[in-house]
Structure formats: C-alpha cells, structure tokens
JSON list of N, CA, C and O in Angstrom, two decimals:
[
{"chain": "A", "resi": 1, "resn": "MET", "atom": "N", "xyz": [-60.29, 128.92, -22.40]},
{"chain": "A", "resi": 1, "resn": "MET", "atom": "CA", "xyz": [-59.51, 128.27, -23.42]},
{"chain": "A", "resi": 1, "resn": "MET", "atom": "C", "xyz": [-59.86, 128.82, -24.81]},
{"chain": "A", "resi": 1, "resn": "MET", "atom": "O", "xyz": [-58.96, 129.03, -25.61]},
{"chain": "A", "resi": 2, "resn": "ARG", "atom": "N", "xyz": [-61.13, 129.01, -25.02]},
{"chain": "A", "resi": 2, "resn": "ARG", "atom": "CA", "xyz": [-61.56, 129.51, -26.32]},
{"chain": "A", "resi": 2, "resn": "ARG", "atom": "C", "xyz": [-60.97, 130.88, -26.60]},
{"chain": "A", "resi": 2, "resn": "ARG", "atom": "O", "xyz": [-60.48, 131.15, -27.70]},
{"chain": "A", "resi": 3, "resn": "ALA", "atom": "N", "xyz": [-61.01, 131.76, -25.59]},
{"chain": "A", "resi": 3, "resn": "ALA", "atom": "CA", "xyz": [-60.49, 133.12, -25.77]},
{"chain": "A", "resi": 3, "resn": "ALA", "atom": "C", "xyz": [-58.99, 133.12, -26.04]},
{"chain": "A", "resi": 3, "resn": "ALA", "atom": "O", "xyz": [-58.47, 134.00, -26.73]},
{"chain": "A", "resi": 4, "resn": "ALA", "atom": "N", "xyz": [-58.29, 132.11, -25.52]},
{"chain": "A", "resi": 4, "resn": "ALA", "atom": "CA", "xyz": [-56.84, 132.01, -25.73]},
{"chain": "A", "resi": 4, "resn": "ALA", "atom": "C", "xyz": [-56.50, 131.44, -27.10]},
{"chain": "A", "resi": 4, "resn": "ALA", "atom": "O", "xyz": [-55.35, 131.46, -27.50]},
{"chain": "A", "resi": 5, "resn": "GLY", "atom": "N", "xyz": [-57.50, 130.89, -27.79]},
{"chain": "A", "resi": 5, "resn": "GLY", "atom": "CA", "xyz": [-57.25, 130.29, -29.10]},
{"chain": "A", "resi": 5, "resn": "GLY", "atom": "C", "xyz": [-57.17, 128.78, -29.04]},
{"chain": "A", "resi": 5, "resn": "GLY", "atom": "O", "xyz": [-56.69, 128.14, -29.96]},
{"chain": "A", "resi": 6, "resn": "GLY", "atom": "N", "xyz": [-57.63, 128.19, -27.94]},
{"chain": "A", "resi": 6, "resn": "GLY", "atom": "CA", "xyz": [-57.64, 126.73, -27.79]},
{"chain": "A", "resi": 6, "resn": "GLY", "atom": "C", "xyz": [-56.67, 126.29, -26.71]},
{"chain": "A", "resi": 6, "resn": "GLY", "atom": "O", "xyz": [-55.89, 127.08, -26.17]},
{"chain": "A", "resi": 7, "resn": "PRO", "atom": "N", "xyz": [-56.72, 125.01, -26.38]},
{"chain": "A", "resi": 7, "resn": "PRO", "atom": "CA", "xyz": [-55.91, 124.49, -25.29]},
{"chain": "A", "resi": 7, "resn": "PRO", "atom": "C", "xyz": [-54.40, 124.59, -25.52]},
{"chain": "A", "resi": 7, "resn": "PRO", "atom": "O", "xyz": [-53.66, 124.89, -24.58]},
{"chain": "A", "resi": 8, "resn": "VAL", "atom": "N", "xyz": [-53.94, 124.38, -26.74]},
{"chain": "A", "resi": 8, "resn": "VAL", "atom": "CA", "xyz": [-52.50, 124.45, -27.00]},
{"chain": "A", "resi": 8, "resn": "VAL", "atom": "C", "xyz": [-52.01, 125.89, -26.84]},
{"chain": "A", "resi": 8, "resn": "VAL", "atom": "O", "xyz": [-50.98, 126.14, -26.22]},
{"chain": "A", "resi": 9, "resn": "ALA", "atom": "N", "xyz": [-52.77, 126.85, -27.37]},
{"chain": "A", "resi": 9, "resn": "ALA", "atom": "CA", "xyz": [-52.39, 128.26, -27.22]},
{"chain": "A", "resi": 9, "resn": "ALA", "atom": "C", "xyz": [-52.45, 128.68, -25.75]},
{"chain": "A", "resi": 9, "resn": "ALA", "atom": "O", "xyz": [-51.58, 129.41, -25.28]},
{"chain": "A", "resi": 10, "resn": "PHE", "atom": "N", "xyz": [-53.46, 128.21, -25.03]},
{"chain": "A", "resi": 10, "resn": "PHE", "atom": "CA", "xyz": [-53.57, 128.50, -23.60]},
{"chain": "A", "resi": 10, "resn": "PHE", "atom": "C", "xyz": [-52.35, 127.96, -22.86]},
{"chain": "A", "resi": 10, "resn": "PHE", "atom": "O", "xyz": [-51.74, 128.66, -22.06]},
{"chain": "A", "resi": 11, "resn": "ALA", "atom": "N", "xyz": [-51.99, 126.72, -23.16]},
{"chain": "A", "resi": 11, "resn": "ALA", "atom": "CA", "xyz": [-50.83, 126.10, -22.51]},
{"chain": "A", "resi": 11, "resn": "ALA", "atom": "C", "xyz": [-49.56, 126.89, -22.81]},
{"chain": "A", "resi": 11, "resn": "ALA", "atom": "O", "xyz": [-48.77, 127.18, -21.91]},
{"chain": "A", "resi": 12, "resn": "ARG", "atom": "N", "xyz": [-49.37, 127.24, -24.06]},
{"chain": "A", "resi": 12, "resn": "ARG", "atom": "CA", "xyz": [-48.18, 128.00, -24.46]},
{"chain": "A", "resi": 12, "resn": "ARG", "atom": "C", "xyz": [-48.13, 129.36, -23.76]},
{"chain": "A", "resi": 12, "resn": "ARG", "atom": "O", "xyz": [-47.10, 129.76, -23.23]},
{"chain": "A", "resi": 13, "resn": "ARG", "atom": "N", "xyz": [-49.25, 130.05, -23.74]},
{"chain": "A", "resi": 13, "resn": "ARG", "atom": "CA", "xyz": [-49.32, 131.39, -23.14]},
{"chain": "A", "resi": 13, "resn": "ARG", "atom": "C", "xyz": [-48.99, 131.36, -21.65]},
{"chain": "A", "resi": 13, "resn": "ARG", "atom": "O", "xyz": [-48.43, 132.30, -21.11]},
{"chain": "A", "resi": 14, "resn": "HIS", "atom": "N", "xyz": [-49.33, 130.25, -20.98]},
{"chain": "A", "resi": 14, "resn": "HIS", "atom": "CA", "xyz": [-49.14, 130.18, -19.52]},
{"chain": "A", "resi": 14, "resn": "HIS", "atom": "C", "xyz": [-48.01, 129.23, -19.12]},
{"chain": "A", "resi": 14, "resn": "HIS", "atom": "O", "xyz": [-47.91, 128.85, -17.95]},
{"chain": "A", "resi": 15, "resn": "ALA", "atom": "N", "xyz": [-47.16, 128.88, -20.07]},
{"chain": "A", "resi": 15, "resn": "ALA", "atom": "CA", "xyz": [-46.00, 128.01, -19.82]},
{"chain": "A", "resi": 15, "resn": "ALA", "atom": "C", "xyz": [-46.40, 126.70, -19.17]},
{"chain": "A", "resi": 15, "resn": "ALA", "atom": "O", "xyz": [-45.78, 126.24, -18.21]},
{"chain": "A", "resi": 16, "resn": "LEU", "atom": "N", "xyz": [-47.44, 126.08, -19.72]},
{"chain": "A", "resi": 16, "resn": "LEU", "atom": "CA", "xyz": [-47.92, 124.79, -19.25]},
{"chain": "A", "resi": 16, "resn": "LEU", "atom": "C", "xyz": [-47.77, 123.77, -20.37]},
{"chain": "A", "resi": 16, "resn": "LEU", "atom": "O", "xyz": [-47.77, 124.12, -21.55]},
{"chain": "A", "resi": 17, "resn": "SER", "atom": "N", "xyz": [-47.67, 122.53, -20.01]},
{"chain": "A", "resi": 17, "resn": "SER", "atom": "CA", "xyz": [-47.63, 121.46, -21.00]},
{"chain": "A", "resi": 17, "resn": "SER", "atom": "C", "xyz": [-49.01, 121.32, -21.64]},
{"chain": "A", "resi": 17, "resn": "SER", "atom": "O", "xyz": [-50.03, 121.27, -20.94]},
{"chain": "A", "resi": 18, "resn": "HIS", "atom": "N", "xyz": [-49.04, 121.24, -22.98]},
{"chain": "A", "resi": 18, "resn": "HIS", "atom": "CA", "xyz": [-50.34, 121.05, -23.63]},
{"chain": "A", "resi": 18, "resn": "HIS", "atom": "C", "xyz": [-50.96, 119.71, -23.27]},
{"chain": "A", "resi": 18, "resn": "HIS", "atom": "O", "xyz": [-52.17, 119.56, -23.20]},
{"chain": "A", "resi": 19, "resn": "ALA", "atom": "N", "xyz": [-50.12, 118.70, -23.00]},
{"chain": "A", "resi": 19, "resn": "ALA", "atom": "CA", "xyz": [-50.63, 117.39, -22.58]},
{"chain": "A", "resi": 19, "resn": "ALA", "atom": "C", "xyz": [-51.31, 117.51, -21.22]},
{"chain": "A", "resi": 19, "resn": "ALA", "atom": "O", "xyz": [-52.37, 116.91, -20.98]},
{"chain": "A", "resi": 20, "resn": "TYR", "atom": "N", "xyz": [-50.70, 118.28, -20.32]},
{"chain": "A", "resi": 20, "resn": "TYR", "atom": "CA", "xyz": [-51.28, 118.49, -19.00]},
{"chain": "A", "resi": 20, "resn": "TYR", "atom": "C", "xyz": [-52.62, 119.21, -19.10]},
{"chain": "A", "resi": 20, "resn": "TYR", "atom": "O", "xyz": [-53.62, 118.80, -18.49]},
{"chain": "A", "resi": 21, "resn": "VAL", "atom": "N", "xyz": [-52.68, 120.26, -19.90]},
{"chain": "A", "resi": 21, "resn": "VAL", "atom": "CA", "xyz": [-53.93, 121.00, -20.09]},
{"chain": "A", "resi": 21, "resn": "VAL", "atom": "C", "xyz": [-54.98, 120.06, -20.67]},
{"chain": "A", "resi": 21, "resn": "VAL", "atom": "O", "xyz": [-56.13, 120.05, -20.22]},
{"chain": "A", "resi": 22, "resn": "GLY", "atom": "N", "xyz": [-54.60, 119.24, -21.63]},
{"chain": "A", "resi": 22, "resn": "GLY", "atom": "CA", "xyz": [-55.54, 118.27, -22.20]},
{"chain": "A", "resi": 22, "resn": "GLY", "atom": "C", "xyz": [-56.04, 117.27, -21.18]},
{"chain": "A", "resi": 22, "resn": "GLY", "atom": "O", "xyz": [-57.23, 116.93, -21.16]},
{"chain": "A", "resi": 23, "resn": "ASP", "atom": "N", "xyz": [-55.15, 116.81, -20.30]},
{"chain": "A", "resi": 23, "resn": "ASP", "atom": "CA", "xyz": [-55.56, 115.88, -19.24]},
{"chain": "A", "resi": 23, "resn": "ASP", "atom": "C", "xyz": [-56.55, 116.53, -18.29]},
{"chain": "A", "resi": 23, "resn": "ASP", "atom": "O", "xyz": [-57.52, 115.90, -17.86]},
{"chain": "A", "resi": 24, "resn": "VAL", "atom": "N", "xyz": [-56.33, 117.78, -17.95]},
{"chain": "A", "resi": 24, "resn": "VAL", "atom": "CA", "xyz": [-57.27, 118.49, -17.07]},
{"chain": "A", "resi": 24, "resn": "VAL", "atom": "C", "xyz": [-58.62, 118.65, -17.76]},
{"chain": "A", "resi": 24, "resn": "VAL", "atom": "O", "xyz": [-59.67, 118.41, -17.16]},
{"chain": "A", "resi": 25, "resn": "LEU", "atom": "N", "xyz": [-58.61, 119.02, -19.02]},
{"chain": "A", "resi": 25, "resn": "LEU", "atom": "CA", "xyz": [-59.87, 119.18, -19.76]},
{"chain": "A", "resi": 25, "resn": "LEU", "atom": "C", "xyz": [-60.63, 117.86, -19.87]},
{"chain": "A", "resi": 25, "resn": "LEU", "atom": "O", "xyz": [-61.86, 117.86, -19.86]},
{"chain": "A", "resi": 26, "resn": "ALA", "atom": "N", "xyz": [-59.90, 116.76, -19.96]},
{"chain": "A", "resi": 26, "resn": "ALA", "atom": "CA", "xyz": [-60.53, 115.44, -20.08]},
{"chain": "A", "resi": 26, "resn": "ALA", "atom": "C", "xyz": [-60.83, 114.83, -18.71]},
{"chain": "A", "resi": 26, "resn": "ALA", "atom": "O", "xyz": [-61.25, 113.68, -18.63]},
{"chain": "A", "resi": 27, "resn": "THR", "atom": "N", "xyz": [-60.58, 115.58, -17.66]},
{"chain": "A", "resi": 27, "resn": "THR", "atom": "CA", "xyz": [-60.78, 115.17, -16.26]},
{"chain": "A", "resi": 27, "resn": "THR", "atom": "C", "xyz": [-59.95, 113.95, -15.85]},
{"chain": "A", "resi": 27, "resn": "THR", "atom": "O", "xyz": [-60.32, 113.23, -14.94]},
{"chain": "A", "resi": 28, "resn": "ARG", "atom": "N", "xyz": [-58.82, 113.74, -16.53]},
{"chain": "A", "resi": 28, "resn": "ARG", "atom": "CA", "xyz": [-57.91, 112.68, -16.10]},
{"chain": "A", "resi": 28, "resn": "ARG", "atom": "C", "xyz": [-57.02, 113.14, -14.94]},
{"chain": "A", "resi": 28, "resn": "ARG", "atom": "O", "xyz": [-56.46, 112.34, -14.22]},
{"chain": "A", "resi": 29, "resn": "ARG", "atom": "N", "xyz": [-56.89, 114.46, -14.80]},
{"chain": "A", "resi": 29, "resn": "ARG", "atom": "CA", "xyz": [-56.11, 115.07, -13.72]},
{"chain": "A", "resi": 29, "resn": "ARG", "atom": "C", "xyz": [-56.86, 116.31, -13.23]},
{"chain": "A", "resi": 29, "resn": "ARG", "atom": "O", "xyz": [-57.60, 116.92, -13.99]},
{"chain": "A", "resi": 30, "resn": "GLY", "atom": "N", "xyz": [-56.62, 116.65, -12.00]},
{"chain": "A", "resi": 30, "resn": "GLY", "atom": "CA", "xyz": [-57.20, 117.87, -11.47]},
{"chain": "A", "resi": 30, "resn": "GLY", "atom": "C", "xyz": [-56.32, 119.05, -11.83]},
{"chain": "A", "resi": 30, "resn": "GLY", "atom": "O", "xyz": [-55.14, 118.89, -12.14]},
{"chain": "A", "resi": 31, "resn": "PRO", "atom": "N", "xyz": [-56.86, 120.26, -11.81]},
{"chain": "A", "resi": 31, "resn": "PRO", "atom": "CA", "xyz": [-56.06, 121.44, -12.12]},
{"chain": "A", "resi": 31, "resn": "PRO", "atom": "C", "xyz": [-55.07, 121.73, -11.00]},
{"chain": "A", "resi": 31, "resn": "PRO", "atom": "O", "xyz": [-55.43, 121.73, -9.83]},
{"chain": "A", "resi": 32, "resn": "GLY", "atom": "N", "xyz": [-53.84, 121.94, -11.36]},
{"chain": "A", "resi": 32, "resn": "GLY", "atom": "CA", "xyz": [-52.79, 122.27, -10.40]},
{"chain": "A", "resi": 32, "resn": "GLY", "atom": "C", "xyz": [-52.59, 123.77, -10.31]},
{"chain": "A", "resi": 32, "resn": "GLY", "atom": "O", "xyz": [-53.34, 124.56, -10.91]},
{"chain": "A", "resi": 33, "resn": "PRO", "atom": "N", "xyz": [-51.57, 124.18, -9.58]},
{"chain": "A", "resi": 33, "resn": "PRO", "atom": "CA", "xyz": [-51.32, 125.61, -9.35]},
{"chain": "A", "resi": 33, "resn": "PRO", "atom": "C", "xyz": [-51.18, 126.43, -10.63]},
{"chain": "A", "resi": 33, "resn": "PRO", "atom": "O", "xyz": [-51.67, 127.56, -10.68]},
{"chain": "A", "resi": 34, "resn": "GLY", "atom": "N", "xyz": [-50.54, 125.90, -11.67]},
{"chain": "A", "resi": 34, "resn": "GLY", "atom": "CA", "xyz": [-50.35, 126.66, -12.89]},
{"chain": "A", "resi": 34, "resn": "GLY", "atom": "C", "xyz": [-51.65, 126.99, -13.59]},
{"chain": "A", "resi": 34, "resn": "GLY", "atom": "O", "xyz": [-51.87, 128.13, -14.03]},
{"chain": "A", "resi": 35, "resn": "ILE", "atom": "N", "xyz": [-52.52, 126.03, -13.71]},
{"chain": "A", "resi": 35, "resn": "ILE", "atom": "CA", "xyz": [-53.81, 126.26, -14.36]},
{"chain": "A", "resi": 35, "resn": "ILE", "atom": "C", "xyz": [-54.68, 127.16, -13.49]},
{"chain": "A", "resi": 35, "resn": "ILE", "atom": "O", "xyz": [-55.32, 128.08, -13.98]},
{"chain": "A", "resi": 36, "resn": "LEU", "atom": "N", "xyz": [-54.68, 126.90, -12.18]},
{"chain": "A", "resi": 36, "resn": "LEU", "atom": "CA", "xyz": [-55.47, 127.74, -11.29]},
{"chain": "A", "resi": 36, "resn": "LEU", "atom": "C", "xyz": [-55.00, 129.19, -11.35]},
{"chain": "A", "resi": 36, "resn": "LEU", "atom": "O", "xyz": [-55.82, 130.12, -11.41]},
{"chain": "A", "resi": 37, "resn": "ARG", "atom": "N", "xyz": [-53.70, 129.40, -11.38]},
{"chain": "A", "resi": 37, "resn": "ARG", "atom": "CA", "xyz": [-53.15, 130.76, -11.46]},
{"chain": "A", "resi": 37, "resn": "ARG", "atom": "C", "xyz": [-53.56, 131.41, -12.79]},
{"chain": "A", "resi": 37, "resn": "ARG", "atom": "O", "xyz": [-53.98, 132.56, -12.82]},
{"chain": "A", "resi": 38, "resn": "ALA", "atom": "N", "xyz": [-53.48, 130.67, -13.88]},
{"chain": "A", "resi": 38, "resn": "ALA", "atom": "CA", "xyz": [-53.83, 131.20, -15.20]},
{"chain": "A", "resi": 38, "resn": "ALA", "atom": "C", "xyz": [-55.31, 131.60, -15.26]},
{"chain": "A", "resi": 38, "resn": "ALA", "atom": "O", "xyz": [-55.67, 132.57, -15.92]},
{"chain": "A", "resi": 39, "resn": "LEU", "atom": "N", "xyz": [-56.16, 130.86, -14.55]},
{"chain": "A", "resi": 39, "resn": "LEU", "atom": "CA", "xyz": [-57.59, 131.14, -14.55]},
{"chain": "A", "resi": 39, "resn": "LEU", "atom": "C", "xyz": [-58.01, 132.05, -13.41]},
{"chain": "A", "resi": 39, "resn": "LEU", "atom": "O", "xyz": [-59.20, 132.33, -13.24]},
{"chain": "A", "resi": 40, "resn": "GLU", "atom": "N", "xyz": [-57.01, 132.51, -12.64]},
{"chain": "A", "resi": 40, "resn": "GLU", "atom": "CA", "xyz": [-57.25, 133.37, -11.48]},
{"chain": "A", "resi": 40, "resn": "GLU", "atom": "C", "xyz": [-58.22, 132.73, -10.51]},
{"chain": "A", "resi": 40, "resn": "GLU", "atom": "O", "xyz": [-59.20, 133.34, -10.05]},
{"chain": "A", "resi": 41, "resn": "LEU", "atom": "N", "xyz": [-57.95, 131.47, -10.19]},
{"chain": "A", "resi": 41, "resn": "LEU", "atom": "CA", "xyz": [-58.76, 130.69, -9.25]},
{"chain": "A", "resi": 41, "resn": "LEU", "atom": "C", "xyz": [-57.89, 130.24, -8.10]},
{"chain": "A", "resi": 41, "resn": "LEU", "atom": "O", "xyz": [-56.67, 130.19, -8.22]},
{"chain": "A", "resi": 42, "resn": "ARG", "atom": "N", "xyz": [-58.50, 129.88, -7.01]},
{"chain": "A", "resi": 42, "resn": "ARG", "atom": "CA", "xyz": [-57.79, 129.28, -5.89]},
{"chain": "A", "resi": 42, "resn": "ARG", "atom": "C", "xyz": [-58.58, 128.09, -5.40]},
{"chain": "A", "resi": 42, "resn": "ARG", "atom": "O", "xyz": [-59.82, 128.06, -5.52]},
{"chain": "A", "resi": 43, "resn": "PRO", "atom": "N", "xyz": [-57.91, 127.09, -4.85]},
{"chain": "A", "resi": 43, "resn": "PRO", "atom": "CA", "xyz": [-58.63, 125.92, -4.36]},
{"chain": "A", "resi": 43, "resn": "PRO", "atom": "C", "xyz": [-59.42, 126.27, -3.10]},
{"chain": "A", "resi": 43, "resn": "PRO", "atom": "O", "xyz": [-59.01, 127.11, -2.30]},
{"chain": "A", "resi": 44, "resn": "VAL", "atom": "N", "xyz": [-60.56, 125.63, -2.97]},
{"chain": "A", "resi": 44, "resn": "VAL", "atom": "CA", "xyz": [-61.39, 125.78, -1.78]},
{"chain": "A", "resi": 44, "resn": "VAL", "atom": "C", "xyz": [-61.61, 124.37, -1.24]},
{"chain": "A", "resi": 44, "resn": "VAL", "atom": "O", "xyz": [-61.99, 123.47, -1.98]},
{"chain": "A", "resi": 45, "resn": "GLU", "atom": "N", "xyz": [-61.35, 124.21, 0.04]},
{"chain": "A", "resi": 45, "resn": "GLU", "atom": "CA", "xyz": [-61.48, 122.90, 0.64]},
{"chain": "A", "resi": 45, "resn": "GLU", "atom": "C", "xyz": [-62.94, 122.44, 0.63]},
{"chain": "A", "resi": 45, "resn": "GLU", "atom": "O", "xyz": [-63.86, 123.22, 0.87]},
{"chain": "A", "resi": 46, "resn": "THR", "atom": "N", "xyz": [-63.11, 121.17, 0.35]},
{"chain": "A", "resi": 46, "resn": "THR", "atom": "CA", "xyz": [-64.43, 120.55, 0.43]},
{"chain": "A", "resi": 46, "resn": "THR", "atom": "C", "xyz": [-64.57, 119.95, 1.81]},
{"chain": "A", "resi": 46, "resn": "THR", "atom": "O", "xyz": [-63.64, 119.33, 2.32]},
{"chain": "A", "resi": 47, "resn": "SER", "atom": "N", "xyz": [-65.71, 120.12, 2.40]},
{"chain": "A", "resi": 47, "resn": "SER", "atom": "CA", "xyz": [-65.93, 119.52, 3.71]},
{"chain": "A", "resi": 47, "resn": "SER", "atom": "C", "xyz": [-67.17, 118.63, 3.66]},
{"chain": "A", "resi": 47, "resn": "SER", "atom": "O", "xyz": [-68.02, 118.77, 2.77]},
{"chain": "A", "resi": 48, "resn": "TYR", "atom": "N", "xyz": [-67.26, 117.74, 4.60]},
{"chain": "A", "resi": 48, "resn": "TYR", "atom": "CA", "xyz": [-68.36, 116.79, 4.67]},
{"chain": "A", "resi": 48, "resn": "TYR", "atom": "C", "xyz": [-68.92, 116.79, 6.09]},
{"chain": "A", "resi": 48, "resn": "TYR", "atom": "O", "xyz": [-68.19, 117.02, 7.04]},
{"chain": "A", "resi": 49, "resn": "GLU", "atom": "N", "xyz": [-70.20, 116.54, 6.20]},
{"chain": "A", "resi": 49, "resn": "GLU", "atom": "CA", "xyz": [-70.79, 116.38, 7.51]},
{"chain": "A", "resi": 49, "resn": "GLU", "atom": "C", "xyz": [-71.73, 115.21, 7.47]},
{"chain": "A", "resi": 49, "resn": "GLU", "atom": "O", "xyz": [-72.27, 114.85, 6.41]},
{"chain": "A", "resi": 50, "resn": "ARG", "atom": "N", "xyz": [-71.92, 114.62, 8.62]},
{"chain": "A", "resi": 50, "resn": "ARG", "atom": "CA", "xyz": [-72.78, 113.44, 8.72]},
{"chain": "A", "resi": 50, "resn": "ARG", "atom": "C", "xyz": [-74.22, 113.84, 8.50]},
{"chain": "A", "resi": 50, "resn": "ARG", "atom": "O", "xyz": [-74.69, 114.85, 9.01]},
{"chain": "A", "resi": 51, "resn": "VAL", "atom": "N", "xyz": [-74.93, 113.04, 7.72]},
{"chain": "A", "resi": 51, "resn": "VAL", "atom": "CA", "xyz": [-76.35, 113.24, 7.50]},
{"chain": "A", "resi": 51, "resn": "VAL", "atom": "C", "xyz": [-77.08, 112.43, 8.57]},
{"chain": "A", "resi": 51, "resn": "VAL", "atom": "O", "xyz": [-76.91, 111.21, 8.65]},
{"chain": "A", "resi": 52, "resn": "GLU", "atom": "N", "xyz": [-77.83, 113.11, 9.38]},
{"chain": "A", "resi": 52, "resn": "GLU", "atom": "CA", "xyz": [-78.57, 112.43, 10.46]},
{"chain": "A", "resi": 52, "resn": "GLU", "atom": "C", "xyz": [-79.78, 111.71, 9.89]},
{"chain": "A", "resi": 52, "resn": "GLU", "atom": "O", "xyz": [-80.46, 112.21, 8.99]},
{"chain": "A", "resi": 53, "resn": "ASP", "atom": "N", "xyz": [-80.01, 110.54, 10.40]},
{"chain": "A", "resi": 53, "resn": "ASP", "atom": "CA", "xyz": [-81.18, 109.74, 10.02]},
{"chain": "A", "resi": 53, "resn": "ASP", "atom": "C", "xyz": [-81.26, 109.48, 8.52]},
{"chain": "A", "resi": 53, "resn": "ASP", "atom": "O", "xyz": [-82.34, 109.52, 7.93]},
{"chain": "A", "resi": 54, "resn": "ALA", "atom": "N", "xyz": [-80.11, 109.26, 7.90]},
{"chain": "A", "resi": 54, "resn": "ALA", "atom": "CA", "xyz": [-80.10, 108.95, 6.48]},
{"chain": "A", "resi": 54, "resn": "ALA", "atom": "C", "xyz": [-80.68, 107.56, 6.25]},
{"chain": "A", "resi": 54, "resn": "ALA", "atom": "O", "xyz": [-80.43, 106.64, 7.02]},
{"chain": "A", "resi": 55, "resn": "PRO", "atom": "N", "xyz": [-81.48, 107.39, 5.19]},
{"chain": "A", "resi": 55, "resn": "PRO", "atom": "CA", "xyz": [-82.00, 106.05, 4.91]},
{"chain": "A", "resi": 55, "resn": "PRO", "atom": "C", "xyz": [-80.88, 105.11, 4.50]},
{"chain": "A", "resi": 55, "resn": "PRO", "atom": "O", "xyz": [-79.92, 105.52, 3.85]},
{"chain": "A", "resi": 56, "resn": "HIS", "atom": "N", "xyz": [-80.96, 103.88, 4.90]},
{"chain": "A", "resi": 56, "resn": "HIS", "atom": "CA", "xyz": [-79.94, 102.88, 4.55]},
{"chain": "A", "resi": 56, "resn": "HIS", "atom": "C", "xyz": [-80.49, 102.03, 3.43]},
{"chain": "A", "resi": 56, "resn": "HIS", "atom": "O", "xyz": [-81.66, 101.67, 3.40]},
{"chain": "A", "resi": 57, "resn": "GLY", "atom": "N", "xyz": [-79.63, 101.66, 2.53]},
{"chain": "A", "resi": 57, "resn": "GLY", "atom": "CA", "xyz": [-80.16, 100.82, 1.49]},
{"chain": "A", "resi": 57, "resn": "GLY", "atom": "C", "xyz": [-79.20, 100.64, 0.44]},
{"chain": "A", "resi": 57, "resn": "GLY", "atom": "O", "xyz": [-78.80, 100.06, -0.34]}
]
C-alpha cells in the first residue's frame, strides 16, 4: 500500500473500492480475489487436526 501511495491510490490502481480496501486493512473483511490478485497472492486452505491428550479446562 505504501509503495502505491496509500490505500486510496492502491484501490484506484487496481480498480477496487477504496472502502473495500479500507475494510480489509481494518480486518472487517477478508481479502477477496481483487486484492489477492493485486498483491500476487493466492488463498491457501487452513486445515485442523485433533490434538491428542489435550488438557481440558
């Protein structure tokens, strides 16, 4: 964002809503395909496994 000149410039450069970019930066929304594409990122699935003998409490 800084290299683009800030969030509004980043949004403009990548044809994204500045409100949407602001929501992602404030963690109110997750990054969607447009932001991921602009940052050259792709989603990676999170997985979970059971922890054996975990303490209860």
